[in-house]
Tab-separated table of C-alpha atoms in Angstrom:
chain	number	residue	atom	x	y	z
A	23	MET	CA	-10.513	-51.442	18.833
A	24	ARG	CA	-8.511	-51.399	22.033
A	25	PRO	CA	-8.416	-54.771	23.748
A	26	SER	CA	-10.128	-54.829	27.098
A	27	LYS	CA	-8.268	-55.003	30.378
A	28	HIS	CA	-10.548	-57.851	31.412
A	29	ARG	CA	-8.865	-61.202	31.642
A	30	ILE	CA	-10.135	-64.741	31.636
A	31	THR	CA	-8.884	-66.612	34.658
A	32	LEU	CA	-7.223	-69.893	33.803
A	33	LEU	CA	-8.262	-72.184	36.631
A	34	VAL	CA	-5.472	-74.710	36.697
A	35	ALA	CA	-3.262	-75.910	39.491
A	36	GLY	CA	0.442	-75.253	39.635
A	37	ALA	CA	3.054	-72.501	39.983
A	38	ALA	CA	5.152	-69.598	37.522
A	39	SER	CA	4.886	-66.586	34.074
A	40	LEU	CA	4.945	-66.016	30.274
A	41	SER	CA	7.351	-65.044	27.525
A	42	THR	CA	7.656	-65.436	23.808
A	43	ILE	CA	8.132	-68.858	22.288
A	44	SER	CA	9.534	-68.844	18.778
A	45	ALA	CA	7.740	-71.861	17.378
A	46	PHE	CA	5.169	-71.794	14.630
A	47	ALA	CA	4.438	-75.484	14.187
A	48	CYS	CA	2.374	-77.656	16.483
A	49	PHE	CA	0.180	-80.710	16.608
A	50	THR	CA	-2.735	-82.189	18.475
A	51	SER	CA	-4.442	-85.186	19.968
A	52	THR	CA	-7.320	-87.161	18.480
A	53	ALA	CA	-10.188	-85.139	19.991
A	54	SER	CA	-11.482	-81.834	18.709
A	55	ARG	CA	-14.378	-80.768	20.955
A	56	LEU	CA	-15.108	-80.634	24.653
A	57	ASN	CA	-18.449	-80.785	26.396
A	58	ALA	CA	-19.803	-78.297	28.933
A	59	ARG	CA	-18.390	-80.286	31.842
A	60	ASN	CA	-14.915	-79.937	30.428
A	61	PHE	CA	-15.418	-76.206	29.981
A	62	LEU	CA	-16.299	-76.003	33.666
A	63	ASN	CA	-13.142	-77.880	34.563
A	64	LEU	CA	-11.129	-75.395	32.524
A	65	GLY	CA	-12.711	-72.401	34.224
A	66	VAL	CA	-14.168	-71.288	30.893
A	67	VAL	CA	-17.929	-71.567	31.181
A	68	PRO	CA	-20.040	-71.248	28.023
A	69	SER	CA	-23.397	-69.519	28.338
A	70	ALA	CA	-24.562	-69.066	24.789
A	71	THR	CA	-21.567	-67.112	23.513
A	72	ARG	CA	-20.441	-65.744	26.878
A	73	LEU	CA	-17.321	-66.753	28.747
A	74	LEU	CA	-16.591	-66.443	32.447
A	75	LEU	CA	-14.588	-63.236	32.854
A	76	SER	CA	-12.579	-62.059	35.799
A	77	THR	CA	-11.542	-58.448	36.344
A	78	SER	CA	-9.136	-59.367	39.118
A	79	PRO	CA	-6.208	-61.764	39.066
A	80	PRO	CA	-6.643	-65.222	40.603
A	81	SER	CA	-5.363	-65.830	44.090
A	82	GLN	CA	-1.772	-66.910	43.783
A	83	GLN	CA	-0.559	-69.677	46.025
A	84	PRO	CA	3.214	-69.542	46.362
A	85	PRO	CA	4.753	-72.688	44.890
A	86	GLU	CA	6.104	-75.154	47.380
A	87	ALA	CA	9.861	-75.084	47.579
A	88	VAL	CA	11.394	-77.852	45.524
A	89	THR	CA	14.469	-79.324	47.113
A	90	GLU	CA	14.910	-82.388	44.910
A	91	THR	CA	17.595	-82.050	42.274
A	92	PHE	CA	18.712	-84.558	39.699
A	93	ASP	CA	22.218	-85.624	38.915
A	94	ASN	CA	23.682	-84.666	35.592
A	95	GLY	CA	23.019	-88.141	34.213
A	96	ASP	CA	19.267	-87.761	34.700
A	97	ILE	CA	19.277	-84.441	32.852
A	98	ILE	CA	21.398	-85.848	30.025
A	99	ASP	CA	19.141	-88.896	29.666
A	100	ALA	CA	15.956	-86.799	29.636
A	101	THR	CA	17.427	-84.388	27.095
A	102	SER	CA	18.572	-87.272	24.919
A	103	THR	CA	15.116	-88.885	25.023
A	104	LEU	CA	13.426	-85.723	23.790
A	105	GLN	CA	16.109	-85.037	21.184
A	106	SER	CA	15.734	-88.573	19.847
A	107	TYR	CA	11.988	-88.058	19.671
A	108	ASP	CA	12.461	-84.888	17.623
A	109	GLN	CA	14.813	-86.692	15.252
A	110	SER	CA	12.431	-89.603	14.795
A	111	GLN	CA	9.592	-87.195	14.055
A	112	GLN	CA	11.607	-85.387	11.407
A	113	LYS	CA	12.466	-88.696	9.737
A	114	PHE	CA	8.813	-89.740	9.856
A	115	ILE	CA	7.733	-86.469	8.243
A	116	GLN	CA	10.062	-87.077	5.310
A	117	THR	CA	8.979	-90.691	4.932
A	118	ASP	CA	5.316	-89.654	5.104
A	119	GLY	CA	5.721	-87.261	2.218
A	120	ASN	CA	6.000	-84.026	4.188
A	121	GLN	CA	2.221	-83.564	4.138
A	122	GLY	CA	0.623	-80.282	5.160
A	123	MET	CA	2.187	-76.864	5.629
A	124	GLY	CA	5.752	-77.447	6.786
A	125	GLY	CA	5.002	-81.157	7.243
A	126	GLY	CA	2.359	-80.446	9.902
A	127	LEU	CA	-0.023	-83.238	8.886
A	128	SER	CA	2.817	-85.744	8.750
A	129	ALA	CA	3.883	-84.660	12.245
A	130	LEU	CA	0.346	-85.412	13.419
A	131	HIS	CA	0.509	-88.837	11.796
A	132	HIS	CA	3.722	-89.444	13.730
A	133	ILE	CA	2.044	-88.468	16.996
A	134	LEU	CA	-0.857	-90.806	16.363
A	135	SER	CA	1.579	-93.671	15.768
A	136	LEU	CA	3.218	-93.425	19.211
A	137	ASP	CA	2.875	-96.443	21.475
A	138	GLY	CA	2.390	-96.413	25.242
A	139	THR	CA	6.055	-97.053	26.008
A	140	THR	CA	7.168	-94.063	23.953
A	141	ARG	CA	4.551	-91.798	25.504
A	142	SER	CA	5.621	-92.895	28.990
A	143	SER	CA	9.285	-92.157	28.253
A	144	LEU	CA	8.329	-88.689	26.965
A	145	GLN	CA	6.333	-88.016	30.133
A	146	ASN	CA	9.239	-89.041	32.351
A	147	ALA	CA	11.740	-86.983	30.372
A	148	ALA	CA	9.551	-83.868	30.498
A	149	ARG	CA	9.006	-84.287	34.253
A	150	THR	CA	12.727	-84.675	34.899
A	151	LEU	CA	13.612	-81.427	33.126
A	152	VAL	CA	10.647	-79.515	34.555
A	153	ASN	CA	11.377	-80.677	38.124
A	154	GLN	CA	14.965	-79.509	37.771
A	155	ALA	CA	13.661	-76.147	36.516
A	156	HIS	CA	11.341	-75.963	39.542
A	157	ALA	CA	14.312	-76.580	41.853
A	158	GLU	CA	16.366	-73.841	40.206
A	159	ARG	CA	13.445	-71.401	40.237
A	160	ALA	CA	12.822	-72.070	43.936
A	161	ILE	CA	16.320	-70.737	44.626
A	162	ASP	CA	16.219	-67.886	42.111
A	163	SER	CA	12.877	-66.824	40.580
A	164	GLY	CA	14.707	-65.572	37.491
A	165	LYS	CA	15.940	-69.050	36.614
A	166	GLY	CA	14.329	-72.299	35.518
A	167	ARG	CA	11.920	-70.774	33.013
A	168	ILE	CA	9.522	-73.159	31.260
A	169	MET	CA	7.676	-72.161	28.086
A	170	LEU	CA	4.950	-74.074	26.287
A	171	GLY	CA	3.381	-73.431	22.892
A	172	PHE	CA	0.128	-75.218	21.985
A	173	CYS	CA	-1.183	-75.428	18.419
A	174	ALA	CA	-4.684	-76.848	18.208
A	175	SER	CA	-7.712	-77.125	15.949
A	176	ASN	CA	-9.856	-75.148	18.388
A	177	ALA	CA	-9.682	-73.259	21.678
A	178	PRO	CA	-11.266	-75.944	23.929
A	179	GLU	CA	-8.706	-78.489	22.757
A	180	ALA	CA	-5.797	-76.108	23.372
A	181	LEU	CA	-7.046	-75.099	26.827
A	182	SER	CA	-7.740	-78.677	27.847
A	183	GLY	CA	-4.204	-79.598	26.832
A	184	LEU	CA	-2.767	-76.592	28.647
A	185	LYS	CA	-4.672	-77.509	31.791
A	186	SER	CA	-3.374	-81.090	31.734
A	187	TRP	CA	0.259	-80.018	31.275
A	188	VAL	CA	0.045	-77.352	33.984
A	189	ASN	CA	-1.601	-79.707	36.471
A	190	SER	CA	0.599	-82.719	35.761
A	191	LEU	CA	3.862	-80.757	35.848
A	192	GLU	CA	2.779	-78.555	38.783
A	193	LEU	CA	3.316	-75.364	36.817
A	194	PRO	CA	2.099	-71.938	37.961
A	195	ARG	CA	-1.335	-70.725	36.945
A	196	GLY	CA	-2.055	-67.218	35.720
A	197	MET	CA	-4.370	-65.275	33.443
A	198	LEU	CA	-5.504	-66.227	29.953
A	199	HIS	CA	-5.337	-63.295	27.522
A	200	GLY	CA	-6.811	-62.981	24.069
A	201	MET	CA	-10.414	-64.238	24.283
A	202	ASP	CA	-12.204	-60.900	24.474
A	203	VAL	CA	-12.186	-57.657	22.516
A	204	ASP	CA	-13.112	-54.411	24.247
A	205	GLY	CA	-14.693	-56.397	27.067
A	206	VAL	CA	-16.806	-58.514	24.720
A	207	PRO	CA	-16.018	-62.237	24.836
A	208	ILE	CA	-15.143	-63.835	21.526
A	209	PRO	CA	-17.394	-66.858	20.874
A	210	VAL	CA	-15.234	-69.965	21.116
A	211	GLU	CA	-16.668	-71.338	17.881
A	212	ASP	CA	-15.504	-68.197	16.042
A	213	LEU	CA	-11.855	-68.646	16.965
A	214	GLY	CA	-11.016	-71.615	14.741
A	215	SER	CA	-7.492	-72.986	15.047
A	216	VAL	CA	-5.469	-71.368	17.835
A	217	TYR	CA	-1.989	-71.045	19.268
A	218	VAL	CA	-1.568	-70.658	23.044
A	219	LYS	CA	1.702	-69.406	24.544
A	220	TYR	CA	2.431	-70.108	28.213
A	221	SER	CA	5.453	-69.388	30.437
A	222	THR	CA	6.522	-69.612	34.047
A	223	GLY	CA	8.523	-66.389	33.812
A	224	GLY	CA	9.648	-63.512	31.681
A	225	ALA	CA	7.824	-60.715	29.909
A	226	MET	CA	6.424	-59.738	26.553
A	227	THR	CA	8.771	-58.123	24.108
A	228	PHE	CA	8.260	-54.385	23.645
A	229	GLY	CA	7.104	-55.054	20.100
A	230	GLU	CA	4.376	-57.373	21.368
A	231	MET	CA	3.411	-54.843	24.039
A	232	ARG	CA	2.981	-52.117	21.415
A	233	LYS	CA	0.986	-54.419	19.184
A	234	SER	CA	-1.360	-55.344	22.035
A	235	GLY	CA	-2.240	-51.679	22.673
A	236	ARG	CA	-2.258	-52.331	26.431
A	237	GLY	CA	1.156	-50.883	27.292
A	238	PHE	CA	2.743	-52.203	30.458
A	239	ASP	CA	-0.557	-53.836	31.397
A	240	ALA	CA	0.386	-56.451	28.815
A	241	LEU	CA	3.437	-57.633	30.755
A	242	TRP	CA	3.350	-61.336	31.483
A	243	ARG	CA	2.895	-62.525	35.028
A	244	PRO	CA	3.836	-65.983	36.316
A	245	GLY	CA	1.657	-68.612	34.650
A	246	ASP	CA	0.033	-66.253	32.127
A	247	ALA	CA	-1.022	-67.522	28.722
A	248	LEU	CA	-1.914	-65.787	25.463
A	249	LEU	CA	-4.368	-67.227	22.943
A	250	GLU	CA	-3.993	-66.253	19.282
A	251	THR	CA	-5.480	-67.461	16.011
A	252	TYR	CA	-3.307	-69.897	14.045
A	253	ASP	CA	-3.474	-70.932	10.397
A	254	GLY	CA	-0.795	-73.638	10.279
A	255	ASP	CA	-1.199	-77.411	9.996
A	256	PHE	CA	0.835	-78.498	13.007
A	257	ARG	CA	-0.980	-79.728	16.091
A	258	GLY	CA	0.718	-80.273	19.433
A	259	VAL	CA	3.062	-78.737	21.976
A	260	TYR	CA	6.461	-77.093	21.845
A	261	VAL	CA	8.400	-77.266	25.112
A	262	ASN	CA	11.313	-75.023	26.063
A	263	VAL	CA	13.078	-75.560	29.401
A	264	GLU	CA	15.871	-73.210	30.491
A	265	LEU	CA	18.285	-74.731	32.997
A	266	GLY	CA	21.393	-73.384	34.662
A	267	ASP	CA	23.757	-75.349	32.431
A	268	GLY	CA	22.868	-73.041	29.524
A	269	VAL	CA	22.013	-75.887	27.120
A	270	PHE	CA	19.297	-74.955	24.603
A	271	ARG	CA	16.352	-77.298	25.128
A	272	GLN	CA	13.361	-76.832	22.850
A	273	PHE	CA	11.433	-79.895	21.777
A	274	GLY	CA	8.351	-80.659	19.761
A	275	VAL	CA	5.940	-81.088	18.636
A	276	LEU	CA	4.833	-83.322	21.502
A	277	PRO	CA	1.285	-84.700	21.930
A	278	THR	CA	-1.223	-82.236	23.337
A	279	ASP	CA	-2.797	-85.088	25.306
A	280	LEU	CA	0.509	-86.474	26.624
A	281	PHE	CA	-0.587	-85.991	30.239
A	282	MET	CA	-4.268	-86.807	29.782
A	283	GLU	CA	-5.984	-89.995	30.757
A	284	GLU	CA	-7.526	-91.709	27.743
A	285	GLU	CA	-11.052	-91.300	29.108
A	286	GLU	CA	-10.699	-87.517	29.224
A	287	TRP	CA	-11.007	-87.414	25.424
């Protein structure tokens, strides 16, 4: 069947587009289901098995110009914080017996062990890098790309996490692809575990475009996201921030609920 050209509008605040993120492991927060109110907040409204569809793209508000830049020390410190987190997670996975596919369950155990101070330092580090990317992208739209990859037990959890990251980091909003087939919405409960790819810029690879069957209609636009099924054990978020210094910065898995208030779960 040919996928429909309908798209589900992702109603989240922010600013940018999507590309491929080469991460297959992820992890999650402690919650697994959302109620109807949370669906409404996501812009995905359940009515039996129906989802709110949009045949036109959402109105795009141009992102406000970001003039604040950080000195090199801020960027180095933020990068170091996230690198140290990755290293500590890998050590924890080994100590925990490398449970789950690729150590995915052990990575989740590591996430659940994080204290408030560590979570706060991860938030600050992510904001520092993302704000620098915003500043670079405000000057040149081809720079400062930010990519996120969410692995979750179910679609509501992934979309709730995506919404919180987009809102908190003031990322662009776009269209959510992958929740309907031939114009027929896929019941959320039928999706199972999912992987959501998001990006502030870039485009699908030609291989992905061919696979989608939608041709150039499948090209990513700023803030677009793609939802796919996922059969791995990781739960959480991969973060890739491209800055002008050319340093490779991909981190994760980070907590899906890193930017959520505790009462939201």
